[in-house]
Amino acid sequence: MKRPDAMSPAEIDEGTPVSVKIRERIKAARKRFNANDNIADFIEPGELEKMLDEVTVKMQGVLDSLVIDTDNDHNTSDTARRVAKMYVNEVFRGRYVHPPGITEFPNAEHLNELMIVGPITVRSACSHHFCPVIGKVWIGVMPNERTNVIGLSKYARIAEWIMNRPQIQEEAVIQLADLIQEKTQPDGLAIVMEASHFCMAWRGVKDMDSKMINSVMRGAFLKDPNLRREFLSLIPR
């Protein structure tokens, strides 16, 4: 058996967990990797599958520490793998993949009237307890002749990409607004989100009826109270 100091870098690297490799790349680039950050630029081909395997092993450790007999309990025998798939491939997918492709068209007809998209159903997870956050988003756009036009379905795809990661609602709507503003360059942008938080309904005070509503107003929506009132009055709630 080789001594560790006689092993090649490739052999040493082979035994390094994929999460460590990704983390070191992010640190070398001096970038953040908070719960609601996207880190797709630092993940190499094939590494998501390795991450899935790593999360499975660690999730099995959590089940063992909870004293759940996954060897003999048929209901939990494959729970570690199912949870790993849920996190990596579904509810936190927005952290690990690049944004959806969005085709942008010039505003050939010089549209300059208020447009509202919604309600878009969004699903996320609270980054405090990893409990579900489920709600609706309404997006208001005031275009100008230079505004890029994107398809209605693309707003839903953008929202899904932003929300599919551990989020705080107040930060999620800002991230969504930043991305839509970057893609469309409108005169004004407004977003309202209303959501139920299971960290409040499922645990803690166990209040099933409370919702959180917050908004982002930019450009014309921030400066023009009449436009802001028009947008809010047209949201069916």
PDB file of C-alpha atoms in Angstrom:
ATOM      1  CA  MET A   1       0.000   0.000   0.000  1.00  0.00           C
ATOM      2  CA  LYS A   2       1.383   3.418  -0.930  1.00  0.00           C
ATOM      3  CA  ARG A   3       2.171   5.963   1.740  1.00  0.00           C
ATOM      4  CA  PRO A   4      -0.030   9.121   1.430  1.00  0.00           C
ATOM      5  CA  ASP A   5       3.009  11.215   0.458  1.00  0.00           C
ATOM      6  CA  ALA A   6       3.725   8.797  -2.393  1.00  0.00           C
ATOM      7  CA  MET A   7       0.248   9.084  -3.916  1.00  0.00           C
ATOM      8  CA  SER A   8      -0.260  11.137  -7.054  1.00  0.00           C
ATOM      9  CA  PRO A   9      -2.436  14.279  -6.996  1.00  0.00           C
ATOM     10  CA  ALA A  10      -4.995  12.450  -9.135  1.00  0.00           C
ATOM     11  CA  GLU A  11      -5.242   9.646  -6.581  1.00  0.00           C
ATOM     12  CA  ILE A  12      -5.613  12.101  -3.707  1.00  0.00           C
ATOM     13  CA  ASP A  13      -8.209  14.078  -5.654  1.00  0.00           C
ATOM     14  CA  GLU A  14     -10.213  10.946  -6.386  1.00  0.00           C
ATOM     15  CA  GLY A  15     -11.050  10.530  -2.706  1.00  0.00           C
ATOM     16  CA  THR A  16     -12.126  14.141  -2.136  1.00  0.00           C
ATOM     17  CA  PRO A  17     -15.900  14.591  -1.697  1.00  0.00           C
ATOM     18  CA  VAL A  18     -17.451  16.442  -4.606  1.00  0.00           C
ATOM     19  CA  SER A  19     -18.945  19.031  -2.250  1.00  0.00           C
ATOM     20  CA  VAL A  20     -15.443  19.928  -1.070  1.00  0.00           C
ATOM     21  CA  LYS A  21     -14.195  20.330  -4.655  1.00  0.00           C
ATOM     22  CA  ILE A  22     -17.087  22.641  -5.525  1.00  0.00           C
ATOM     23  CA  ARG A  23     -16.706  24.634  -2.324  1.00  0.00           C
ATOM     24  CA  GLU A  24     -12.984  25.158  -2.933  1.00  0.00           C
ATOM     25  CA  ARG A  25     -13.641  26.438  -6.458  1.00  0.00           C
ATOM     26  CA  ILE A  26     -16.156  28.949  -5.116  1.00  0.00           C
ATOM     27  CA  LYS A  27     -13.773  30.110  -2.393  1.00  0.00           C
ATOM     28  CA  ALA A  28     -10.930  30.466  -4.911  1.00  0.00           C
ATOM     29  CA  ALA A  29     -13.176  32.723  -6.992  1.00  0.00           C
ATOM     30  CA  ARG A  30     -14.075  34.709  -3.852  1.00  0.00           C
ATOM     31  CA  LYS A  31     -17.774  34.164  -4.451  1.00  0.00           C
ATOM     32  CA  ARG A  32     -20.649  33.567  -2.043  1.00  0.00           C
ATOM     33  CA  PHE A  33     -22.448  30.265  -1.676  1.00  0.00           C
ATOM     34  CA  ASN A  34     -25.347  31.184   0.591  1.00  0.00           C
ATOM     35  CA  ALA A  35     -28.458  29.027   0.572  1.00  0.00           C
ATOM     36  CA  ASN A  36     -30.197  31.131  -2.084  1.00  0.00           C
ATOM     37  CA  ASP A  37     -27.166  31.644  -4.334  1.00  0.00           C
ATOM     38  CA  ASN A  38     -26.785  29.904  -7.676  1.00  0.00           C
ATOM     39  CA  ILE A  39     -23.475  28.005  -7.938  1.00  0.00           C
ATOM     40  CA  ALA A  40     -23.932  26.367 -11.353  1.00  0.00           C
ATOM     41  CA  ASP A  41     -20.779  28.010 -12.737  1.00  0.00           C
ATOM     42  CA  PHE A  42     -18.657  25.992 -10.306  1.00  0.00           C
ATOM     43  CA  ILE A  43     -20.181  22.553 -10.963  1.00  0.00           C
ATOM     44  CA  GLU A  44     -18.513  20.411 -13.600  1.00  0.00           C
ATOM     45  CA  PRO A  45     -20.258  17.802 -15.787  1.00  0.00           C
ATOM     46  CA  GLY A  46     -21.129  14.662 -13.840  1.00  0.00           C
ATOM     47  CA  GLU A  47     -20.711  16.284 -10.417  1.00  0.00           C
ATOM     48  CA  LEU A  48     -24.419  16.649  -9.669  1.00  0.00           C
ATOM     49  CA  GLU A  49     -24.735  12.860  -9.800  1.00  0.00           C
ATOM     50  CA  LYS A  50     -21.823  12.567  -7.364  1.00  0.00           C
ATOM     51  CA  MET A  51     -23.426  15.176  -5.129  1.00  0.00           C
ATOM     52  CA  LEU A  52     -26.605  13.100  -5.158  1.00  0.00           C
ATOM     53  CA  ASP A  53     -24.644  10.084  -3.933  1.00  0.00           C
ATOM     54  CA  GLU A  54     -22.915  12.147  -1.239  1.00  0.00           C
ATOM     55  CA  VAL A  55     -26.171  13.646   0.045  1.00  0.00           C
ATOM     56  CA  THR A  56     -27.712  10.160   0.130  1.00  0.00           C
ATOM     57  CA  VAL A  57     -24.951   8.891   2.411  1.00  0.00           C
ATOM     58  CA  LYS A  58     -25.190  11.885   4.720  1.00  0.00           C
ATOM     59  CA  MET A  59     -28.983  11.755   4.804  1.00  0.00           C
ATOM     60  CA  GLN A  60     -28.745   8.121   5.824  1.00  0.00           C
ATOM     61  CA  GLY A  61     -26.575   9.311   8.707  1.00  0.00           C
ATOM     62  CA  VAL A  62     -29.344  11.711   9.762  1.00  0.00           C
ATOM     63  CA  LEU A  63     -31.888   8.864   9.743  1.00  0.00           C
ATOM     64  CA  ASP A  64     -29.513   6.714  11.798  1.00  0.00           C
ATOM     65  CA  SER A  65     -29.086   9.522  14.327  1.00  0.00           C
ATOM     66  CA  LEU A  66     -32.876   9.829  14.540  1.00  0.00           C
ATOM     67  CA  VAL A  67     -32.901   6.109  15.500  1.00  0.00           C
ATOM     68  CA  ILE A  68     -34.975   5.014  12.518  1.00  0.00           C
ATOM     69  CA  ASP A  69     -34.483   1.368  11.552  1.00  0.00           C
ATOM     70  CA  THR A  70     -34.183   1.779   7.797  1.00  0.00           C
ATOM     71  CA  ASP A  71     -32.923  -1.814   7.470  1.00  0.00           C
ATOM     72  CA  ASN A  72     -36.215  -3.282   8.635  1.00  0.00           C
ATOM     73  CA  ASP A  73     -38.732  -0.456   8.136  1.00  0.00           C
ATOM     74  CA  HIS A  74     -39.970  -0.833   4.563  1.00  0.00           C
ATOM     75  CA  ASN A  75     -41.365   2.722   4.589  1.00  0.00           C
ATOM     76  CA  THR A  76     -37.941   4.315   5.126  1.00  0.00           C
ATOM     77  CA  SER A  77     -35.632   1.804   3.462  1.00  0.00           C
ATOM     78  CA  ASP A  78     -34.987   4.154   0.521  1.00  0.00           C
ATOM     79  CA  THR A  79     -35.853   7.464   2.182  1.00  0.00           C
ATOM     80  CA  ALA A  80     -32.271   8.770   2.176  1.00  0.00           C
ATOM     81  CA  ARG A  81     -32.090   8.463  -1.622  1.00  0.00           C
ATOM     82  CA  ARG A  82     -35.549   9.942  -2.120  1.00  0.00           C
ATOM     83  CA  VAL A  83     -34.712  12.963   0.042  1.00  0.00           C
ATOM     84  CA  ALA A  84     -31.389  13.451  -1.765  1.00  0.00           C
ATOM     85  CA  LYS A  85     -33.156  13.412  -5.144  1.00  0.00           C
ATOM     86  CA  MET A  86     -35.777  15.843  -3.842  1.00  0.00           C
ATOM     87  CA  TYR A  87     -33.162  18.344  -2.680  1.00  0.00           C
ATOM     88  CA  VAL A  88     -30.705  18.122  -5.583  1.00  0.00           C
ATOM     89  CA  ASN A  89     -33.066  17.541  -8.510  1.00  0.00           C
ATOM     90  CA  GLU A  90     -36.206  19.357  -7.408  1.00  0.00           C
ATOM     91  CA  VAL A  91     -36.696  21.780  -4.522  1.00  0.00           C
ATOM     92  CA  PHE A  92     -33.112  23.138  -4.501  1.00  0.00           C
ATOM     93  CA  ARG A  93     -32.444  22.685  -8.213  1.00  0.00           C
ATOM     94  CA  GLY A  94     -32.270  26.438  -8.747  1.00  0.00           C
ATOM     95  CA  ARG A  95     -28.922  26.465  -6.910  1.00  0.00           C
ATOM     96  CA  TYR A  96     -27.249  23.955  -9.196  1.00  0.00           C
ATOM     97  CA  VAL A  97     -28.395  24.659 -12.763  1.00  0.00           C
ATOM     98  CA  HIS A  98     -28.022  27.663 -15.026  1.00  0.00           C
ATOM     99  CA  PRO A  99     -31.045  29.918 -15.625  1.00  0.00           C
ATOM    100  CA  PRO A 100     -33.587  28.815 -18.220  1.00  0.00           C
ATOM    101  CA  GLY A 101     -33.041  29.967 -21.759  1.00  0.00           C
ATOM    102  CA  ILE A 102     -35.041  33.120 -22.427  1.00  0.00           C
ATOM    103  CA  THR A 103     -35.649  34.417 -25.925  1.00  0.00           C
ATOM    104  CA  GLU A 104     -35.919  38.196 -25.956  1.00  0.00           C
ATOM    105  CA  PHE A 105     -37.699  40.127 -28.712  1.00  0.00           C
ATOM    106  CA  PRO A 106     -37.498  43.853 -29.476  1.00  0.00           C
ATOM    107  CA  ASN A 107     -40.551  45.948 -28.629  1.00  0.00           C
ATOM    108  CA  ALA A 108     -41.403  46.401 -32.295  1.00  0.00           C
ATOM    109  CA  GLU A 109     -44.890  47.820 -31.616  1.00  0.00           C
ATOM    110  CA  HIS A 110     -43.570  50.276 -28.999  1.00  0.00           C
ATOM    111  CA  LEU A 111     -45.874  48.895 -26.316  1.00  0.00           C
ATOM    112  CA  ASN A 112     -46.086  51.221 -23.340  1.00  0.00           C
ATOM    113  CA  GLU A 113     -49.121  50.029 -21.377  1.00  0.00           C
ATOM    114  CA  LEU A 114     -49.172  48.191 -18.067  1.00  0.00           C
ATOM    115  CA  MET A 115     -48.827  44.415 -18.374  1.00  0.00           C
ATOM    116  CA  ILE A 116     -49.516  42.049 -15.465  1.00  0.00           C
ATOM    117  CA  VAL A 117     -48.554  38.370 -15.334  1.00  0.00           C
ATOM    118  CA  GLY A 118     -49.965  36.150 -12.621  1.00  0.00           C
ATOM    119  CA  PRO A 119     -50.807  34.581 -10.392  1.00  0.00           C
ATOM    120  CA  ILE A 120     -47.768  32.364 -10.888  1.00  0.00           C
ATOM    121  CA  THR A 121     -47.691  29.516  -8.385  1.00  0.00           C
ATOM    122  CA  VAL A 122     -44.305  29.323  -6.691  1.00  0.00           C
ATOM    123  CA  ARG A 123     -42.835  26.682  -4.397  1.00  0.00           C
ATOM    124  CA  SER A 124     -39.767  27.170  -2.287  1.00  0.00           C
ATOM    125  CA  ALA A 125     -38.304  26.211   1.079  1.00  0.00           C
ATOM    126  CA  CYS A 126     -37.541  28.366   4.087  1.00  0.00           C
ATOM    127  CA  SER A 127     -33.785  28.489   4.610  1.00  0.00           C
ATOM    128  CA  HIS A 128     -34.279  28.494   8.392  1.00  0.00           C
ATOM    129  CA  HIS A 129     -36.052  25.138   8.701  1.00  0.00           C
ATOM    130  CA  PHE A 130     -36.208  23.781   5.118  1.00  0.00           C
ATOM    131  CA  CYS A 131     -40.006  23.767   5.415  1.00  0.00           C
ATOM    132  CA  PRO A 132     -42.131  24.462   2.317  1.00  0.00           C
ATOM    133  CA  VAL A 133     -43.049  27.983   1.232  1.00  0.00           C
ATOM    134  CA  ILE A 134     -45.927  27.909  -1.243  1.00  0.00           C
ATOM    135  CA  GLY A 135     -47.647  30.909  -2.747  1.00  0.00           C
ATOM    136  CA  LYS A 136     -48.452  33.159  -5.679  1.00  0.00           C
ATOM    137  CA  VAL A 137     -46.521  35.874  -7.497  1.00  0.00           C
ATOM    138  CA  TRP A 138     -47.864  38.742  -9.605  1.00  0.00           C
ATOM    139  CA  ILE A 139     -45.508  40.634 -11.908  1.00  0.00           C
ATOM    140  CA  GLY A 140     -46.268  44.060 -13.346  1.00  0.00           C
ATOM    141  CA  VAL A 141     -44.205  45.485 -16.205  1.00  0.00           C
ATOM    142  CA  MET A 142     -44.369  48.985 -17.658  1.00  0.00           C
ATOM    143  CA  PRO A 143     -42.465  48.666 -20.947  1.00  0.00           C
ATOM    144  CA  ASN A 144     -40.894  51.321 -23.137  1.00  0.00           C
ATOM    145  CA  GLU A 145     -39.759  51.271 -26.757  1.00  0.00           C
ATOM    146  CA  ARG A 146     -36.388  49.804 -25.730  1.00  0.00           C
ATOM    147  CA  THR A 147     -37.849  47.116 -23.478  1.00  0.00           C
ATOM    148  CA  ASN A 148     -37.170  43.519 -24.450  1.00  0.00           C
ATOM    149  CA  VAL A 149     -40.299  41.404 -24.740  1.00  0.00           C
ATOM    150  CA  ILE A 150     -40.243  37.860 -23.362  1.00  0.00           C
ATOM    151  CA  GLY A 151     -42.888  35.144 -23.572  1.00  0.00           C
ATOM    152  CA  LEU A 152     -45.412  34.885 -20.734  1.00  0.00           C
ATOM    153  CA  SER A 153     -44.307  31.355 -19.842  1.00  0.00           C
ATOM    154  CA  LYS A 154     -40.765  32.606 -19.342  1.00  0.00           C
ATOM    155  CA  TYR A 155     -41.843  34.658 -16.328  1.00  0.00           C
ATOM    156  CA  ALA A 156     -42.995  31.430 -14.706  1.00  0.00           C
ATOM    157  CA  ARG A 157     -39.732  29.682 -15.596  1.00  0.00           C
ATOM    158  CA  ILE A 158     -37.673  32.529 -14.151  1.00  0.00           C
ATOM    159  CA  ALA A 159     -39.751  32.496 -10.959  1.00  0.00           C
ATOM    160  CA  GLU A 160     -39.353  28.731 -10.615  1.00  0.00           C
ATOM    161  CA  TRP A 161     -35.564  28.975 -11.038  1.00  0.00           C
ATOM    162  CA  ILE A 162     -35.296  31.671  -8.367  1.00  0.00           C
ATOM    163  CA  MET A 163     -37.646  29.953  -5.919  1.00  0.00           C
ATOM    164  CA  ASN A 164     -36.193  26.453  -6.265  1.00  0.00           C
ATOM    165  CA  ARG A 165     -33.595  26.999  -3.565  1.00  0.00           C
ATOM    166  CA  PRO A 166     -33.738  27.704   0.176  1.00  0.00           C
ATOM    167  CA  GLN A 167     -35.174  31.199   0.345  1.00  0.00           C
ATOM    168  CA  ILE A 168     -36.321  34.017   2.562  1.00  0.00           C
ATOM    169  CA  GLN A 169     -39.366  35.555   0.904  1.00  0.00           C
ATOM    170  CA  GLU A 170     -38.094  39.116   1.262  1.00  0.00           C
ATOM    171  CA  GLU A 171     -34.885  38.199  -0.577  1.00  0.00           C
ATOM    172  CA  ALA A 172     -36.587  35.976  -3.148  1.00  0.00           C
ATOM    173  CA  VAL A 173     -38.718  38.787  -4.609  1.00  0.00           C
ATOM    174  CA  ILE A 174     -35.640  41.019  -4.883  1.00  0.00           C
ATOM    175  CA  GLN A 175     -33.716  38.310  -6.749  1.00  0.00           C
ATOM    176  CA  LEU A 176     -36.697  37.815  -9.051  1.00  0.00           C
ATOM    177  CA  ALA A 177     -36.996  41.557  -9.676  1.00  0.00           C
ATOM    178  CA  ASP A 178     -33.262  41.875 -10.407  1.00  0.00           C
ATOM    179  CA  LEU A 179     -33.373  39.126 -13.021  1.00  0.00           C
ATOM    180  CA  ILE A 180     -36.535  40.356 -14.772  1.00  0.00           C
ATOM    181  CA  GLN A 181     -35.202  43.909 -14.815  1.00  0.00           C
ATOM    182  CA  GLU A 182     -31.930  42.700 -16.320  1.00  0.00           C
ATOM    183  CA  LYS A 183     -33.734  40.754 -19.044  1.00  0.00           C
ATOM    184  CA  THR A 184     -36.412  43.283 -20.000  1.00  0.00           C
ATOM    185  CA  GLN A 185     -35.124  46.772 -19.024  1.00  0.00           C
ATOM    186  CA  PRO A 186     -38.623  48.207 -18.427  1.00  0.00           C
ATOM    187  CA  ASP A 187     -39.597  51.702 -17.298  1.00  0.00           C
ATOM    188  CA  GLY A 188     -41.184  50.146 -14.245  1.00  0.00           C
ATOM    189  CA  LEU A 189     -41.343  46.778 -12.520  1.00  0.00           C
ATOM    190  CA  ALA A 190     -43.613  45.623  -9.712  1.00  0.00           C
ATOM    191  CA  ILE A 191     -43.746  42.252  -7.963  1.00  0.00           C
ATOM    192  CA  VAL A 192     -46.103  41.087  -5.231  1.00  0.00           C
ATOM    193  CA  MET A 193     -45.733  37.722  -3.534  1.00  0.00           C
ATOM    194  CA  GLU A 194     -48.196  36.112  -1.134  1.00  0.00           C
ATOM    195  CA  ALA A 195     -47.158  32.820   0.462  1.00  0.00           C
ATOM    196  CA  SER A 196     -47.870  30.360   3.246  1.00  0.00           C
ATOM    197  CA  HIS A 197     -44.855  29.345   5.313  1.00  0.00           C
ATOM    198  CA  PHE A 198     -44.913  25.845   6.740  1.00  0.00           C
ATOM    199  CA  CYS A 199     -42.229  26.773   9.269  1.00  0.00           C
ATOM    200  CA  MET A 200     -45.099  28.680  10.898  1.00  0.00           C
ATOM    201  CA  ALA A 201     -47.972  26.343  10.009  1.00  0.00           C
ATOM    202  CA  TRP A 202     -46.357  22.918  10.502  1.00  0.00           C
ATOM    203  CA  ARG A 203     -44.203  23.769  13.525  1.00  0.00           C
ATOM    204  CA  GLY A 204     -43.734  26.617  15.988  1.00  0.00           C
ATOM    205  CA  VAL A 205     -47.023  28.440  16.576  1.00  0.00           C
ATOM    206  CA  LYS A 206     -48.803  26.087  14.099  1.00  0.00           C
ATOM    207  CA  ASP A 207     -50.918  28.885  12.622  1.00  0.00           C
ATOM    208  CA  MET A 208     -52.420  27.522   9.420  1.00  0.00           C
ATOM    209  CA  ASP A 209     -54.060  30.745   8.203  1.00  0.00           C
ATOM    210  CA  SER A 210     -51.271  33.316   8.305  1.00  0.00           C
ATOM    211  CA  LYS A 211     -49.659  34.413   5.058  1.00  0.00           C
ATOM    212  CA  MET A 212     -46.828  36.750   4.230  1.00  0.00           C
ATOM    213  CA  ILE A 213     -47.281  39.407   1.547  1.00  0.00           C
ATOM    214  CA  ASN A 214     -44.461  41.584   0.302  1.00  0.00           C
ATOM    215  CA  SER A 215     -43.668  43.645  -2.760  1.00  0.00           C
ATOM    216  CA  VAL A 216     -40.939  45.258  -4.808  1.00  0.00           C
ATOM    217  CA  MET A 217     -41.653  48.461  -6.715  1.00  0.00           C
ATOM    218  CA  ARG A 218     -39.123  49.929  -9.120  1.00  0.00           C
ATOM    219  CA  GLY A 219     -38.931  52.759 -11.623  1.00  0.00           C
ATOM    220  CA  ALA A 220     -42.317  54.122 -12.660  1.00  0.00           C
ATOM    221  CA  PHE A 221     -44.159  52.025 -10.056  1.00  0.00           C
ATOM    222  CA  LEU A 222     -42.095  53.617  -7.317  1.00  0.00           C
ATOM    223  CA  LYS A 223     -42.417  57.185  -8.628  1.00  0.00           C
ATOM    224  CA  ASP A 224     -46.028  57.179  -9.862  1.00  0.00           C
ATOM    225  CA  PRO A 225     -48.617  56.435  -7.139  1.00  0.00           C
ATOM    226  CA  ASN A 226     -51.424  56.220  -9.707  1.00  0.00           C
ATOM    227  CA  LEU A 227     -49.623  53.482 -11.639  1.00  0.00           C
ATOM    228  CA  ARG A 228     -48.877  51.665  -8.393  1.00  0.00           C
ATOM    229  CA  ARG A 229     -52.557  51.841  -7.366  1.00  0.00           C
ATOM    230  CA  GLU A 230     -53.644  50.608 -10.794  1.00  0.00           C
ATOM    231  CA  PHE A 231     -51.356  47.583 -10.550  1.00  0.00           C
ATOM    232  CA  LEU A 232     -52.462  46.712  -7.010  1.00  0.00           C
ATOM    233  CA  SER A 233     -56.141  47.162  -7.865  1.00  0.00           C
ATOM    234  CA  LEU A 234     -55.875  44.761 -10.812  1.00  0.00           C
ATOM    235  CA  ILE A 235     -54.387  41.923  -8.751  1.00  0.00           C
ATOM    236  CA  PRO A 236     -57.258  39.483  -8.043  1.00  0.00           C
ATOM    237  CA  ARG A 237     -56.912  38.482  -4.393  1.00  0.00           C
TER     238      ARG A 237
END
